[in-house]
Amino acid sequence: VDDLEVSSGKSRAKGRLQIGLAGERREIKARLDAPLIDLQEFYGAEDKARRESEPARGDGRVFPDDPLPVAALKALEGKVDLHVEKLRLADGRTMEGVGGRVSFKRGRIDGEDIKLRLDERELRLRFSGDASSGRELALNAALSGEKVPLAALTGLLGMSAAPQGAPTDVAVNLTGRGASVRALMASANGDVRMVVGPGRIKNRALDVGADVTELLNALNPARTRDEYSELKCAVLRFPVRNGIATIDNGIAVETAKVRLIGGGTVNLRTEQLELGFRPAANTGFGVGGLARFAKVSGTLADPQIGLDMASAAAGAAAAGAAMITGGLSLLAGGLLLNDVPENVCQVALSGAPKPKQESGGSIFDPIKKLFGN
C-alpha cells in the first residue's frame, strides 16, 4: 500500500506499508507519519464511562493472562518507522516529535531511538525482546528522562489533573519472561527511580476513587481546604526482584505543610499490596485531622485503606498504630521508619540509615583489651 491513510476522529496518519505473505515468515516494511494523534479521544468522558460500566475481569486481576502473540512476533522480519508530529495528551497538553523505529529479525524485536518530547524535554524508551522460542517472550525495557514535566507523565496515563512545574527525573529498567503480561510481571527484575522537583498540584482536580481520596485527605488534610498543594519534592525508589517490589522507605512526598515517608511490598506475582505511610506536619503548620499511620493492603485491583486517626502517647504510637492497621510487619522488617525524618526525600532517595546492632559483650572482652584487641 503506497498511499496508506488512517483516521479516527481528529487523529490522522499516512504512510506506506509492505507485507510479504509468502513462506513461513512475514516480511514487513512500514512507515507512518501522523500529523496528530489525540489521546483525549481515547480517554474521553464517554470512553471513561464505558470502561467504568464494564464488568470487572473474572479473576479480579489487573495484569491480563491473555497469551501474547509470540508465534506471530517470531515470524516477523523487517522494520516499522513511526513519527507523530503532535501527540495531544488527555490533559490537553501537546507533545511534539514523538517517534522511533521497531525492527524484527528471527524472533528478535528491538525498539530503537523511541522519544517523546514535551517542553524541550525528552522521555526515552528502549526495549528489546526475544520471541525466537515461539512459546514465550523475553523482554528488556528501559525508560528514562531528565526534568520531564510531571504533567507529561500523568497525561500519558490519562489523568486530566496536570501538575504545574514538578520537573521529574525518571529511570526505569525492567526485565521479564513469559507468555502473557501476567507472566512477564511475575518474573520481573529491575529498578524503578523517580525524583520530582518543586511544583504545585490542584487538590480537587485529581480523578480518584473515594477510598484513595480518603487516604490522601488523611495524609494531607490541608488539601480539603487549600486549592493547591505546594510540592517541594517527591521520590519513588525501589528494586524489583523475581516479581517482588520491596520498597524500603522508598516513597516520600513533601509539601509546604506536610511530609510523609512510605514503604512496604508489592507482589507482582499475586498482585498483593502491603504498603504503609507515616505523615507529619512541617514545623510552623498546624494540620488537624492528620493520620498517625496509614496502610494500603488488599490487591492492585481492590486496594483496602486502613487509617489510624486516634491520638496516642508517644511511646505507644508506633506499635499501636501498626497493630490497628496490621502494619507491624512493615515496622519490624525495617521497610517503614518509626518516625518521619525531616529530610524525607533524601532518605527515600539514598536509603534510610539502619540502626547499629548493639552487642551484649563477651566474657573475653577484658582479656582482648589487655592485649590491645
CSV table of C-alpha atoms in Angstrom, one decimal, residues 22-210:
chain,number,residue,atom,x,y,z
A,22,ALA,CA,4.9,-15.9,1.0
A,23,GLY,CA,6.7,-18.5,3.1
A,24,GLU,CA,6.7,-19.0,6.8
A,25,ARG,CA,8.0,-15.6,7.6
A,26,ARG,CA,6.1,-12.3,7.3
A,27,GLU,CA,8.3,-9.6,5.9
A,28,ILE,CA,7.1,-6.1,6.9
A,29,LYS,CA,8.2,-2.6,6.0
A,30,ALA,CA,6.2,0.3,7.2
A,31,ARG,CA,6.4,4.0,7.7
A,32,LEU,CA,3.7,6.0,9.3
A,33,ASP,CA,3.7,9.8,9.7
A,34,ALA,CA,0.9,11.3,11.8
A,35,PRO,CA,0.3,15.0,11.9
A,36,LEU,CA,-1.8,14.5,15.1
A,37,ILE,CA,-2.7,11.7,17.5
A,38,ASP,CA,-5.3,12.9,20.0
A,39,LEU,CA,-5.4,10.8,23.2
A,40,GLN,CA,-8.2,13.0,24.6
A,41,GLU,CA,-10.5,11.0,22.3
A,42,PHE,CA,-9.3,7.7,23.8
A,43,TYR,CA,-9.6,9.0,27.4
A,44,GLY,CA,-12.8,11.0,26.7
A,45,ALA,CA,-15.7,11.1,29.1
A,46,GLU,CA,-17.8,8.6,27.0
A,47,ASP,CA,-14.9,6.2,26.9
A,48,LYS,CA,-14.3,6.6,30.6
A,49,ALA,CA,-18.0,5.9,31.3
A,50,ARG,CA,-17.9,2.8,29.1
A,51,ARG,CA,-14.8,1.4,30.8
A,52,GLU,CA,-16.3,2.0,34.3
A,53,SER,CA,-19.5,0.3,33.3
A,54,GLU,CA,-17.7,-2.8,32.0
A,55,PRO,CA,-17.7,-5.8,34.4
A,56,ALA,CA,-14.5,-6.5,36.2
A,57,ARG,CA,-12.2,-9.2,34.9
A,58,GLY,CA,-13.4,-12.6,36.0
A,59,ASP,CA,-10.3,-13.4,38.0
A,60,GLY,CA,-10.1,-10.0,39.7
A,61,ARG,CA,-6.6,-9.3,38.4
A,62,VAL,CA,-5.0,-6.2,36.8
A,63,PHE,CA,-2.4,-7.9,34.7
A,64,PRO,CA,-4.1,-9.9,31.9
A,65,ASP,CA,-3.3,-13.5,31.4
A,66,ASP,CA,-4.2,-13.4,27.7
A,67,PRO,CA,-1.5,-15.1,25.5
A,68,LEU,CA,1.0,-12.8,23.8
A,69,PRO,CA,1.3,-13.2,20.0
A,70,VAL,CA,4.7,-14.8,20.4
A,71,ALA,CA,4.4,-17.0,17.3
A,72,ALA,CA,3.4,-14.0,15.2
A,73,LEU,CA,6.4,-12.0,16.5
A,74,LYS,CA,8.7,-14.8,15.7
A,75,ALA,CA,7.5,-14.9,12.1
A,76,LEU,CA,8.1,-11.1,11.5
A,77,GLU,CA,11.0,-9.8,9.6
A,78,GLY,CA,11.6,-6.1,8.8
A,79,LYS,CA,11.0,-2.7,10.4
A,80,VAL,CA,8.4,-0.2,11.3
A,81,ASP,CA,9.1,3.6,11.5
A,82,LEU,CA,6.6,5.9,13.3
A,83,HIS,CA,6.7,9.6,13.5
A,84,VAL,CA,4.0,11.7,15.3
A,85,GLU,CA,4.2,15.4,14.7
A,86,LYS,CA,1.9,16.2,17.6
A,87,LEU,CA,0.6,13.9,20.4
A,88,ARG,CA,-2.2,15.6,22.3
A,89,LEU,CA,-2.4,14.2,25.9
A,90,ALA,CA,-5.5,13.7,28.0
A,91,ASP,CA,-4.9,16.9,29.8
A,92,GLY,CA,-4.8,18.9,26.6
A,93,ARG,CA,-1.0,19.4,26.5
A,94,THR,CA,0.8,18.6,23.3
A,95,MET,CA,4.0,16.6,22.9
A,96,GLU,CA,5.9,17.0,19.7
A,97,GLY,CA,8.4,14.9,17.7
A,98,VAL,CA,7.2,11.5,19.0
A,99,GLY,CA,8.7,8.6,17.1
A,100,GLY,CA,11.1,5.8,16.7
A,101,ARG,CA,11.8,2.5,15.0
A,102,VAL,CA,11.0,-1.1,15.8
A,103,SER,CA,12.8,-3.8,13.9
A,104,PHE,CA,12.1,-7.6,13.7
A,105,LYS,CA,14.6,-10.3,12.8
A,106,ARG,CA,14.3,-14.0,13.5
A,107,GLY,CA,12.3,-13.5,16.7
A,108,ARG,CA,14.3,-10.6,17.9
A,109,ILE,CA,12.4,-7.3,18.5
A,110,ASP,CA,14.3,-4.1,19.1
A,111,GLY,CA,12.8,-0.6,19.8
A,112,GLU,CA,15.4,2.0,18.8
A,113,ASP,CA,15.6,5.7,19.4
A,114,ILE,CA,12.0,6.0,20.7
A,115,LYS,CA,11.5,9.5,22.0
A,116,LEU,CA,8.7,11.7,23.3
A,117,ARG,CA,9.4,15.4,23.7
A,118,LEU,CA,7.5,17.9,25.8
A,119,ASP,CA,8.6,21.4,26.7
A,120,GLU,CA,12.0,20.7,25.1
A,121,ARG,CA,12.5,17.7,27.4
A,122,GLU,CA,12.7,14.1,26.2
A,123,LEU,CA,11.3,10.9,27.5
A,124,ARG,CA,13.3,8.0,26.0
A,125,LEU,CA,12.2,4.4,25.6
A,126,ARG,CA,14.4,1.5,24.7
A,127,PHE,CA,13.4,-2.2,24.6
A,128,SER,CA,14.5,-5.5,23.2
A,129,GLY,CA,12.6,-8.8,23.1
A,130,ASP,CA,13.3,-12.4,22.1
A,131,ALA,CA,10.4,-14.5,20.8
A,132,SER,CA,12.6,-17.0,19.0
A,133,SER,CA,11.4,-19.9,21.1
A,134,GLY,CA,7.8,-19.3,19.7
A,135,ARG,CA,6.5,-20.0,23.2
A,136,GLU,CA,7.4,-17.1,25.4
A,137,LEU,CA,8.8,-13.5,25.2
A,138,ALA,CA,11.9,-12.4,27.0
A,139,LEU,CA,11.7,-8.6,27.4
A,140,ASN,CA,14.2,-6.0,28.5
A,141,ALA,CA,12.9,-2.4,28.7
A,142,ALA,CA,14.2,0.9,29.9
A,143,LEU,CA,12.5,4.3,30.3
A,144,SER,CA,14.5,7.4,31.1
A,145,GLY,CA,14.2,11.2,31.2
A,146,GLU,CA,15.6,14.2,33.0
A,147,LYS,CA,13.4,17.1,34.2
A,148,VAL,CA,10.4,15.9,32.3
A,149,PRO,CA,7.3,17.9,33.4
A,150,LEU,CA,5.2,15.6,35.6
A,151,ALA,CA,2.2,16.6,33.6
A,152,ALA,CA,3.6,14.7,30.7
A,153,LEU,CA,3.6,11.5,32.6
A,154,THR,CA,0.2,12.0,34.2
A,155,GLY,CA,-1.2,12.9,30.8
A,156,LEU,CA,0.1,9.7,29.2
A,157,LEU,CA,-1.7,7.8,32.0
A,158,GLY,CA,-5.0,9.5,31.1
A,159,MET,CA,-5.1,11.8,34.2
A,160,SER,CA,-6.6,15.2,33.4
A,161,ALA,CA,-5.2,16.9,36.6
A,162,ALA,CA,-2.0,18.3,35.3
A,163,PRO,CA,0.6,19.3,37.9
A,164,GLN,CA,2.3,22.6,37.4
A,165,GLY,CA,6.1,22.5,37.3
A,166,ALA,CA,7.4,19.5,39.1
A,167,PRO,CA,10.3,18.5,36.8
A,168,THR,CA,10.8,14.8,37.1
A,169,ASP,CA,13.8,12.5,36.6
A,170,VAL,CA,12.8,9.0,35.5
A,171,ALA,CA,14.9,5.9,35.4
A,172,VAL,CA,13.0,2.5,35.0
A,173,ASN,CA,14.8,-0.7,34.0
A,174,LEU,CA,12.9,-3.9,33.9
A,175,THR,CA,13.3,-7.4,32.5
A,176,GLY,CA,10.8,-10.3,32.4
A,177,ARG,CA,10.0,-13.5,30.6
A,178,GLY,CA,6.7,-15.2,29.9
A,179,ALA,CA,3.8,-15.9,27.5
A,180,SER,CA,1.5,-13.2,29.0
A,181,VAL,CA,1.7,-9.8,30.6
A,182,ARG,CA,0.9,-11.5,33.9
A,183,ALA,CA,3.9,-13.9,33.5
A,184,LEU,CA,6.2,-11.0,32.5
A,185,MET,CA,5.3,-9.1,35.7
A,186,ALA,CA,5.6,-12.2,37.9
A,187,SER,CA,9.2,-12.8,36.7
A,188,ALA,CA,10.2,-9.1,36.6
A,189,ASN,CA,13.6,-7.9,37.8
A,190,GLY,CA,14.9,-4.4,37.7
A,191,ASP,CA,14.9,-1.0,39.4
A,192,VAL,CA,12.5,2.0,39.5
A,193,ARG,CA,13.5,5.5,40.4
A,194,MET,CA,11.5,8.8,40.1
A,195,VAL,CA,12.5,12.1,41.6
A,196,VAL,CA,10.1,15.0,41.4
A,197,GLY,CA,11.1,18.6,41.9
A,198,PRO,CA,9.1,21.7,43.1
A,199,GLY,CA,5.7,22.3,41.7
A,200,ARG,CA,2.1,22.5,42.7
A,201,ILE,CA,-1.0,20.3,42.3
A,202,LYS,CA,-4.6,21.4,42.2
A,203,ASN,CA,-6.0,19.3,45.0
A,204,ARG,CA,-9.6,18.7,43.9
A,205,ALA,CA,-8.8,18.0,40.3
A,206,LEU,CA,-7.4,14.6,41.0
A,207,ASP,CA,-9.8,12.0,39.5
A,208,VAL,CA,-9.5,9.2,42.0
A,209,GLY,CA,-11.9,6.9,43.8
A,210,ALA,CA,-13.5,7.5,47.2
